[in-house]
Amino acid sequence: MRAPRVAPATPTQHASAWRLAKRSRATTHGVIVGPEPHDDESLFRAVAAAADALYVVDSKGRFAFVNPAAVSLLGYADEEELLGQPSHETIHYLRPHGSPLRAEECPLLRPRLTGETVRVEQDWFVRKDRTLFAVSYSSAPANFEGGRGAVVAFQDISHRLRLGDVDASRARIVAAADETRRRIERDLHDGAQQQLVQLGFELRGAAAITPPEFKDLRARLSRISAGLFEIFDEIRDIARGIHPAVLTEGGLDPALRALARRSAIPVELDVRIGHRMPESVEVGAYYLVSEALTNAAKHSRASVVHVEVAAEQGVVLLEIRDDGIGGADATLGSGLIGLSDRVEALHGTIEISSPAGEGTALRVTMPVVPRRDGGLGAPQI
């Protein structure tokens, strides 16, 4: 339950706050306590109004000053609604899931007791209407005549967290799509392909035991058998395109080599990784190369494509370049946009260069996290 509100600050308390204010210089990263070159209360108000959201608490943890940015973010109409009120019990008394946060656990008030400066990257403040919003802040000690207080500068980081949620959602979508591809490939391999092979061999056997006088029937059975094996090859190619089994079983190096062998354009491949990559990185790199080779075959008129993949210092570096006509536009079509989404979901960067007449180059960096066993793990999303 919210603690009772105390009486508003007295004129003496306000005067004490202004004496503190005149000894403090507000900045966008907090407050630096030191001599103030101009003994003028209006100067402090002008500086504080231009700063981040900022407030001052006295030695008892009560609001002694609140600048306009803080008043607005906290959902109040005027600073008079806050002055003299206990800061913790007014704006910092709830945890994100709604349980109470005790004043003795409040990092904002710690500088009053220890003299240290506290910086917190993510916490939650409570608005006047009891809704919570995410903040980052610094709380620095400052001396009142009646004891040590604190100066707090804070920022609303709700938008930043929402962007983080979007990135995480995009990563989950990419992972779900990859898992769907794996399942389809597995179902095709273990189901339809096996049944087609079995049926094809049965037809061959039936043709072999057909009496010689039934030449037309034997020929027909042989054609059907051959057709089934052609369908099998097509399904195998489809399954390989959806999610190649060699990537799951052997890793990126053999999967890229198989991709290069099937390319309609000659591929010069240089893979320097030496170990298995995180699955998400391997899948991302594979589809980057696959899409680039497909685009080159369709549009580039290139005679050769160079593909380089290297792992070093916690990142995977990928470069794909051709000697074609260039002029590729990442804003047209879904292929390059989809690849950009995949790379960004893995916290990577992608650069596309395609000047007219000079070929197309794709440069990608994807981070990986070293594990204690010497291998690499996926980045935390």
Tab-separated table of C-alpha atoms in Angstrom:
chain	number	residue	atom	x	y	z
A	1	MET	CA	0.000	0.000	0.000
A	2	ARG	CA	1.227	3.476	-0.774
A	3	ALA	CA	2.685	5.323	2.221
A	4	PRO	CA	0.888	8.467	3.476
A	5	ARG	CA	1.966	11.695	1.835
A	6	VAL	CA	3.760	14.180	4.068
A	7	ALA	CA	3.036	17.871	4.359
A	8	PRO	CA	4.306	20.213	1.603
A	9	ALA	CA	7.750	21.712	1.982
A	10	THR	CA	8.018	24.805	4.141
A	11	PRO	CA	9.589	28.052	2.895
A	12	THR	CA	12.703	27.163	4.909
A	13	GLN	CA	12.957	23.811	3.118
A	14	HIS	CA	12.549	25.496	-0.262
A	15	ALA	CA	15.277	27.967	0.594
A	16	SER	CA	17.555	25.098	1.562
A	17	ALA	CA	16.851	23.433	-1.770
A	18	TRP	CA	17.762	26.568	-3.662
A	19	ARG	CA	21.033	26.855	-1.750
A	20	LEU	CA	21.794	23.305	-2.880
A	21	ALA	CA	20.724	24.147	-6.420
A	22	LYS	CA	23.064	27.100	-6.624
A	23	ARG	CA	25.985	24.828	-5.722
A	24	SER	CA	25.059	22.257	-8.423
A	25	ARG	CA	25.543	22.239	-12.174
A	26	ALA	CA	22.997	20.112	-14.115
A	27	THR	CA	24.189	18.108	-17.125
A	28	THR	CA	22.487	15.648	-19.450
A	29	HIS	CA	24.260	12.769	-17.646
A	30	GLY	CA	23.580	13.741	-14.071
A	31	VAL	CA	24.602	16.546	-11.790
A	32	ILE	CA	28.120	17.656	-10.979
A	33	VAL	CA	28.310	19.222	-7.554
A	34	GLY	CA	30.695	22.143	-7.344
A	35	PRO	CA	30.959	25.936	-7.151
A	36	GLU	CA	28.324	27.760	-9.170
A	37	PRO	CA	29.809	30.749	-11.016
A	38	HIS	CA	26.611	32.841	-10.747
A	39	ASP	CA	24.664	33.164	-7.501
A	40	ASP	CA	21.356	33.386	-9.308
A	41	GLU	CA	18.335	31.121	-8.805
A	42	SER	CA	16.984	31.963	-12.277
A	43	LEU	CA	20.187	30.655	-13.865
A	44	PHE	CA	19.723	27.290	-12.176
A	45	ARG	CA	16.106	27.093	-13.335
A	46	ALA	CA	17.160	27.892	-16.920
A	47	VAL	CA	19.840	25.201	-16.907
A	48	ALA	CA	17.618	22.620	-15.186
A	49	ALA	CA	14.795	23.285	-17.647
A	50	ALA	CA	17.097	22.444	-20.575
A	51	ALA	CA	18.488	19.294	-18.938
A	52	ASP	CA	17.130	15.770	-18.820
A	53	ALA	CA	14.344	15.098	-16.368
A	54	LEU	CA	15.888	16.064	-13.048
A	55	TYR	CA	14.891	16.337	-9.428
A	56	VAL	CA	16.564	16.994	-6.080
A	57	VAL	CA	15.756	15.251	-2.793
A	58	ASP	CA	16.729	16.569	0.617
A	59	SER	CA	18.373	14.675	3.471
A	60	LYS	CA	15.026	13.048	4.328
A	61	GLY	CA	14.388	11.876	0.765
A	62	ARG	CA	11.711	14.476	0.012
A	63	PHE	CA	11.396	16.353	-3.268
A	64	ALA	CA	13.089	19.740	-2.954
A	65	PHE	CA	13.202	20.616	-6.653
A	66	VAL	CA	11.665	19.094	-9.812
A	67	ASN	CA	12.384	20.452	-13.285
A	68	PRO	CA	9.670	20.708	-15.981
A	69	ALA	CA	10.874	17.618	-17.896
A	70	ALA	CA	10.571	15.477	-14.755
A	71	VAL	CA	7.146	16.903	-13.901
A	72	SER	CA	5.912	16.036	-17.394
A	73	LEU	CA	7.340	12.502	-17.508
A	74	LEU	CA	5.937	11.708	-14.079
A	75	GLY	CA	2.471	12.790	-15.213
A	76	TYR	CA	1.967	15.805	-12.950
A	77	ALA	CA	0.621	19.203	-13.893
A	78	ASP	CA	2.897	21.258	-11.680
A	79	GLU	CA	5.979	20.836	-9.502
A	80	GLU	CA	3.968	21.934	-6.463
A	81	GLU	CA	2.262	18.532	-6.515
A	82	LEU	CA	5.627	16.917	-5.824
A	83	LEU	CA	7.571	19.366	-3.673
A	84	GLY	CA	7.857	18.152	-0.090
A	85	GLN	CA	6.574	14.657	-0.900
A	86	PRO	CA	8.707	11.542	-0.134
A	87	SER	CA	10.343	10.682	-3.439
A	88	HIS	CA	10.438	6.908	-3.051
A	89	GLU	CA	6.852	6.545	-1.840
A	90	THR	CA	5.681	8.836	-4.661
A	91	ILE	CA	7.454	7.571	-7.810
A	92	HIS	CA	9.483	4.448	-6.959
A	93	TYR	CA	7.404	2.230	-4.685
A	94	LEU	CA	6.411	-0.520	-7.151
A	95	ARG	CA	8.314	-3.243	-8.976
A	96	PRO	CA	7.439	-3.969	-12.653
A	97	HIS	CA	5.170	-6.896	-11.712
A	98	GLY	CA	3.322	-4.784	-9.133
A	99	SER	CA	4.845	-5.911	-5.825
A	100	PRO	CA	6.029	-3.200	-3.413
A	101	LEU	CA	9.621	-1.947	-3.378
A	102	ARG	CA	10.813	-0.952	0.088
A	103	ALA	CA	12.557	2.376	0.605
A	104	GLU	CA	15.615	0.694	2.121
A	105	GLU	CA	16.090	-1.156	-1.182
A	106	CYS	CA	15.893	2.018	-3.260
A	107	PRO	CA	19.157	2.693	-5.161
A	108	LEU	CA	18.034	6.259	-5.844
A	109	LEU	CA	18.366	7.177	-2.173
A	110	ARG	CA	21.636	5.315	-1.568
A	111	PRO	CA	23.838	8.391	-2.293
A	112	ARG	CA	22.256	10.068	0.768
A	113	LEU	CA	23.684	7.318	2.960
A	114	THR	CA	26.967	6.354	1.267
A	115	GLY	CA	28.024	9.423	-0.696
A	116	GLU	CA	28.442	7.300	-3.844
A	117	THR	CA	27.042	8.068	-7.279
A	118	VAL	CA	24.607	5.424	-8.514
A	119	ARG	CA	23.901	4.763	-12.183
A	120	VAL	CA	21.150	2.354	-13.236
A	121	GLU	CA	20.536	1.403	-16.874
A	122	GLN	CA	16.991	0.079	-16.392
A	123	ASP	CA	14.465	0.607	-13.631
A	124	TRP	CA	10.836	1.668	-13.298
A	125	PHE	CA	9.178	4.853	-12.072
A	126	VAL	CA	5.498	5.288	-11.165
A	127	ARG	CA	3.471	8.068	-12.728
A	128	LYS	CA	0.746	10.003	-10.961
A	129	ASP	CA	-1.879	7.648	-12.467
A	130	ARG	CA	0.059	4.639	-11.026
A	131	THR	CA	1.237	3.417	-14.437
A	132	LEU	CA	4.891	2.379	-14.651
A	133	PHE	CA	7.455	3.404	-17.266
A	134	ALA	CA	11.045	2.317	-17.849
A	135	VAL	CA	13.866	4.697	-16.990
A	136	SER	CA	17.625	4.908	-16.761
A	137	TYR	CA	19.087	7.302	-14.211
A	138	SER	CA	22.013	8.556	-12.197
A	139	SER	CA	21.732	9.637	-8.581
A	140	ALA	CA	24.546	11.777	-7.183
A	141	PRO	CA	25.084	12.970	-3.587
A	142	ALA	CA	24.679	16.643	-2.763
A	143	ASN	CA	25.001	18.459	0.551
A	144	PHE	CA	22.133	20.323	2.184
A	145	GLU	CA	22.584	22.449	5.270
A	146	GLY	CA	20.524	19.858	7.120
A	147	GLY	CA	22.401	16.839	5.733
A	148	ARG	CA	23.193	14.989	2.546
A	149	GLY	CA	20.593	14.682	-0.188
A	150	ALA	CA	20.751	13.564	-3.814
A	151	VAL	CA	20.305	14.901	-7.324
A	152	VAL	CA	18.658	12.494	-9.781
A	153	ALA	CA	18.703	12.810	-13.584
A	154	PHE	CA	16.625	10.270	-15.521
A	155	GLN	CA	15.464	9.378	-19.019
A	156	ASP	CA	12.405	7.537	-20.312
A	157	ILE	CA	13.724	4.428	-22.121
A	158	SER	CA	10.354	2.847	-22.934
A	159	HIS	CA	10.850	3.415	-26.657
A	160	ARG	CA	14.271	1.759	-26.535
A	161	LEU	CA	12.804	-1.290	-24.810
A	162	ARG	CA	9.996	-1.499	-27.368
A	163	LEU	CA	12.601	-1.553	-30.130
A	164	GLY	CA	14.337	-4.362	-28.267
A	165	ASP	CA	11.051	-6.278	-28.162
A	166	VAL	CA	10.703	-5.827	-31.928
A	167	ASP	CA	14.226	-7.195	-32.472
A	168	ALA	CA	13.495	-10.189	-30.236
A	169	SER	CA	10.208	-10.815	-32.047
A	170	ARG	CA	11.943	-10.716	-35.416
A	171	ALA	CA	14.567	-13.184	-34.152
A	172	ARG	CA	11.826	-15.548	-32.960
A	173	ILE	CA	10.092	-15.330	-36.343
A	174	VAL	CA	13.335	-16.169	-38.159
A	175	ALA	CA	14.012	-19.082	-35.792
A	176	ALA	CA	10.465	-20.397	-36.230
A	177	ALA	CA	10.802	-20.221	-40.028
A	178	ASP	CA	14.080	-22.146	-39.874
A	179	GLU	CA	12.523	-24.815	-37.677
A	180	THR	CA	9.603	-25.123	-40.117
A	181	ARG	CA	12.037	-25.606	-43.007
A	182	ARG	CA	13.887	-28.303	-41.071
A	183	ARG	CA	10.645	-30.125	-40.306
A	184	ILE	CA	9.471	-29.996	-43.935
A	185	GLU	CA	12.846	-31.260	-45.154
A	186	ARG	CA	12.785	-34.077	-42.595
A	187	ASP	CA	9.218	-35.049	-43.496
A	188	LEU	CA	10.051	-35.097	-47.198
A	189	HIS	CA	13.189	-37.157	-46.617
A	190	ASP	CA	11.666	-39.642	-44.175
A	191	GLY	CA	8.231	-39.786	-45.814
A	192	ALA	CA	7.585	-38.971	-49.455
A	193	GLN	CA	11.123	-39.639	-50.740
A	194	GLN	CA	11.378	-43.045	-49.067
A	195	GLN	CA	7.966	-44.081	-50.345
A	196	LEU	CA	8.820	-43.012	-53.893
A	197	VAL	CA	12.066	-44.985	-53.814
A	198	GLN	CA	10.281	-48.053	-52.525
A	199	LEU	CA	7.539	-47.759	-55.154
A	200	GLY	CA	10.091	-47.247	-57.915
A	201	PHE	CA	11.969	-50.426	-57.002
A	202	GLU	CA	8.707	-52.370	-56.808
A	203	LEU	CA	7.832	-51.218	-60.348
A	204	ARG	CA	11.271	-52.219	-61.583
A	205	GLY	CA	10.762	-55.626	-59.991
A	206	ALA	CA	7.349	-55.963	-61.590
A	207	ALA	CA	8.808	-55.099	-64.987
A	208	ALA	CA	11.563	-57.671	-64.524
A	209	ILE	CA	9.118	-60.529	-63.908
A	210	THR	CA	6.695	-59.549	-66.651
A	211	PRO	CA	6.547	-62.358	-69.251
A	212	PRO	CA	8.511	-61.553	-72.440
A	213	GLU	CA	5.398	-61.655	-74.584
A	214	PHE	CA	4.056	-58.578	-72.725
A	215	LYS	CA	6.642	-56.175	-74.149
A	216	ASP	CA	4.357	-53.154	-74.088
A	217	LEU	CA	3.480	-53.708	-70.423
A	218	ARG	CA	7.134	-54.149	-69.457
A	219	ALA	CA	8.080	-50.926	-71.299
A	220	ARG	CA	5.236	-49.057	-69.655
A	221	LEU	CA	6.261	-50.243	-66.172
A	222	SER	CA	9.849	-49.212	-66.867
A	223	ARG	CA	8.732	-45.688	-67.953
A	224	ILE	CA	6.624	-45.308	-64.824
A	225	SER	CA	9.552	-46.426	-62.677
A	226	ALA	CA	11.899	-43.967	-64.374
A	227	GLY	CA	9.326	-41.200	-63.910
A	228	LEU	CA	9.087	-41.922	-60.202
A	229	PHE	CA	12.843	-41.633	-59.817
A	230	GLU	CA	12.773	-38.300	-61.670
A	231	ILE	CA	10.098	-37.079	-59.248
A	232	PHE	CA	12.280	-38.330	-56.402
A	233	ASP	CA	15.195	-36.236	-57.684
A	234	GLU	CA	12.960	-33.161	-57.924
A	235	ILE	CA	11.657	-33.619	-54.377
A	236	ARG	CA	15.213	-34.093	-53.135
A	237	ASP	CA	16.219	-30.805	-54.757
A	238	ILE	CA	13.192	-29.088	-53.224
A	239	ALA	CA	14.027	-30.496	-49.788
A	240	ARG	CA	17.636	-29.420	-50.197
A	241	GLY	CA	16.494	-25.908	-51.051
A	242	ILE	CA	14.135	-25.749	-48.085
A	243	HIS	CA	16.794	-26.825	-45.592
A	244	PRO	CA	19.724	-28.957	-46.769
A	245	ALA	CA	20.396	-32.033	-44.657
A	246	VAL	CA	24.133	-31.594	-45.229
A	247	LEU	CA	23.970	-28.279	-43.339
A	248	THR	CA	22.446	-29.945	-40.287
A	249	GLU	CA	24.710	-32.985	-40.431
A	250	GLY	CA	28.025	-31.569	-41.638
A	251	GLY	CA	27.927	-27.845	-41.027
A	252	LEU	CA	28.489	-24.768	-43.126
A	253	ASP	CA	31.619	-25.793	-45.046
A	254	PRO	CA	30.230	-28.906	-46.830
A	255	ALA	CA	26.819	-27.240	-47.280
A	256	LEU	CA	28.376	-24.266	-49.100
A	257	ARG	CA	30.500	-26.565	-51.243
A	258	ALA	CA	27.403	-28.507	-52.289
A	259	LEU	CA	25.663	-25.204	-53.037
A	260	ALA	CA	28.604	-24.047	-55.163
A	261	ARG	CA	28.600	-27.286	-57.191
A	262	ARG	CA	24.929	-26.770	-58.087
A	263	SER	CA	25.323	-23.102	-58.981
A	264	ALA	CA	24.502	-22.037	-62.531
A	265	ILE	CA	27.511	-19.677	-62.383
A	266	PRO	CA	31.042	-20.865	-61.487
A	267	VAL	CA	31.816	-20.207	-57.824
A	268	GLU	CA	35.227	-19.593	-56.246
A	269	LEU	CA	34.728	-20.615	-52.613
A	270	ASP	CA	37.033	-19.843	-49.685
A	271	VAL	CA	35.762	-21.093	-46.294
A	272	ARG	CA	37.960	-20.520	-43.229
A	273	ILE	CA	35.974	-21.398	-40.121
A	274	GLY	CA	37.569	-24.578	-38.723
A	275	HIS	CA	34.651	-25.534	-36.456
A	276	ARG	CA	30.887	-25.621	-36.266
A	277	MET	CA	29.089	-22.297	-35.973
A	278	PRO	CA	25.900	-21.710	-33.958
A	279	GLU	CA	23.001	-23.146	-35.927
A	280	SER	CA	21.333	-19.771	-36.436
A	281	VAL	CA	24.559	-18.327	-37.871
A	282	GLU	CA	25.146	-21.341	-40.140
A	283	VAL	CA	21.599	-21.174	-41.490
A	284	GLY	CA	21.852	-17.411	-41.972
A	285	ALA	CA	25.162	-17.670	-43.847
A	286	TYR	CA	23.886	-20.518	-46.008
A	287	TYR	CA	20.785	-18.659	-47.149
A	288	LEU	CA	22.767	-15.481	-47.733
A	289	VAL	CA	25.017	-17.365	-50.162
A	290	SER	CA	22.081	-19.249	-51.695
A	291	GLU	CA	20.087	-16.062	-52.324
A	292	ALA	CA	23.139	-14.246	-53.683
A	293	LEU	CA	23.904	-17.069	-56.125
A	294	THR	CA	20.264	-17.188	-57.242
A	295	ASN	CA	20.202	-13.423	-57.803
A	296	ALA	CA	23.499	-13.552	-59.686
A	297	ALA	CA	22.210	-16.299	-61.980
A	298	LYS	CA	18.994	-14.371	-62.714
A	299	HIS	CA	20.193	-10.800	-63.025
A	300	SER	CA	23.945	-10.220	-62.874
A	301	ARG	CA	25.226	-11.712	-66.161
A	302	ALA	CA	28.328	-12.559	-64.147
A	303	SER	CA	30.975	-15.054	-65.250
A	304	VAL	CA	32.084	-15.945	-61.714
A	305	VAL	CA	31.031	-15.399	-58.085
A	306	HIS	CA	33.575	-15.185	-55.269
A	307	VAL	CA	32.421	-16.373	-51.836
A	308	GLU	CA	34.577	-15.926	-48.727
A	309	VAL	CA	33.573	-17.024	-45.219
A	310	ALA	CA	35.840	-16.580	-42.201
A	311	ALA	CA	35.468	-16.765	-38.423
A	312	GLU	CA	37.696	-14.551	-36.316
A	313	GLN	CA	37.580	-12.709	-33.000
A	314	GLY	CA	34.011	-13.655	-32.168
A	315	VAL	CA	32.448	-12.767	-35.513
A	316	VAL	CA	31.674	-14.506	-38.804
A	317	LEU	CA	32.668	-12.490	-41.844
A	318	LEU	CA	30.953	-13.221	-45.147
A	319	GLU	CA	31.677	-11.612	-48.503
A	320	ILE	CA	29.983	-12.479	-51.802
A	321	ARG	CA	30.923	-10.571	-54.941
A	322	ASP	CA	30.385	-11.092	-58.661
A	323	ASP	CA	31.748	-9.516	-61.831
A	324	GLY	CA	28.342	-8.809	-63.331
A	325	ILE	CA	26.541	-5.675	-64.444
A	326	GLY	CA	25.724	-4.391	-60.928
A	327	GLY	CA	22.807	-2.067	-60.308
A	328	ALA	CA	21.119	-4.267	-57.663
A	329	ASP	CA	18.644	-2.316	-55.516
A	330	ALA	CA	18.035	-3.597	-51.965
A	331	THR	CA	14.737	-1.699	-51.802
A	332	LEU	CA	13.219	-3.671	-54.679
A	333	GLY	CA	11.969	-7.207	-54.200
A	334	SER	CA	11.786	-9.263	-51.013
A	335	GLY	CA	14.996	-11.293	-51.344
A	336	LEU	CA	17.554	-8.768	-50.122
A	337	ILE	CA	15.092	-7.344	-47.597
A	338	GLY	CA	14.569	-10.817	-46.128
A	339	LEU	CA	18.313	-11.354	-45.898
A	340	SER	CA	18.720	-8.004	-44.139
A	341	ASP	CA	16.034	-8.976	-41.626
A	342	ARG	CA	17.790	-12.288	-40.947
A	343	VAL	CA	21.169	-10.620	-40.414
A	344	GLU	CA	19.755	-7.892	-38.175
A	345	ALA	CA	17.869	-10.490	-36.117
A	346	LEU	CA	21.286	-12.015	-35.350
A	347	HIS	CA	22.638	-8.573	-34.334
A	348	GLY	CA	24.743	-8.507	-37.494
A	349	THR	CA	25.393	-5.893	-40.144
A	350	ILE	CA	24.930	-6.151	-43.900
A	351	GLU	CA	26.379	-3.887	-46.582
A	352	ILE	CA	25.370	-4.084	-50.242
A	353	SER	CA	27.434	-2.377	-52.930
A	354	SER	CA	26.295	-2.615	-56.550
A	355	PRO	CA	27.433	0.278	-58.750
A	356	ALA	CA	26.287	-0.014	-62.336
A	357	GLY	CA	28.802	-1.887	-64.470
A	358	GLU	CA	30.989	-2.941	-61.543
A	359	GLY	CA	29.299	-6.042	-60.163
A	360	THR	CA	27.620	-6.613	-56.818
A	361	ALA	CA	29.273	-7.155	-53.427
A	362	LEU	CA	27.548	-8.325	-50.261
A	363	ARG	CA	29.458	-7.938	-46.969
A	364	VAL	CA	28.043	-9.365	-43.759
A	365	THR	CA	29.290	-9.508	-40.176
A	366	MET	CA	27.493	-11.724	-37.659
A	367	PRO	CA	28.622	-11.945	-34.012
A	368	VAL	CA	29.105	-15.204	-32.154
A	369	VAL	CA	29.922	-15.680	-28.473
A	370	PRO	CA	32.989	-17.736	-27.412
A	371	ARG	CA	32.158	-20.632	-25.068
A	372	ARG	CA	34.343	-21.951	-22.304
A	373	ASP	CA	34.999	-25.160	-24.257
A	374	GLY	CA	36.556	-23.150	-27.069
A	375	GLY	CA	33.577	-23.367	-29.400
A	376	LEU	CA	31.084	-20.681	-30.296
A	377	GLY	CA	27.555	-20.029	-29.166
A	378	ALA	CA	24.662	-17.992	-30.471
A	379	PRO	CA	24.379	-14.349	-29.374
A	380	GLN	CA	21.819	-13.635	-26.658
A	381	ILE	CA	18.629	-12.164	-28.082
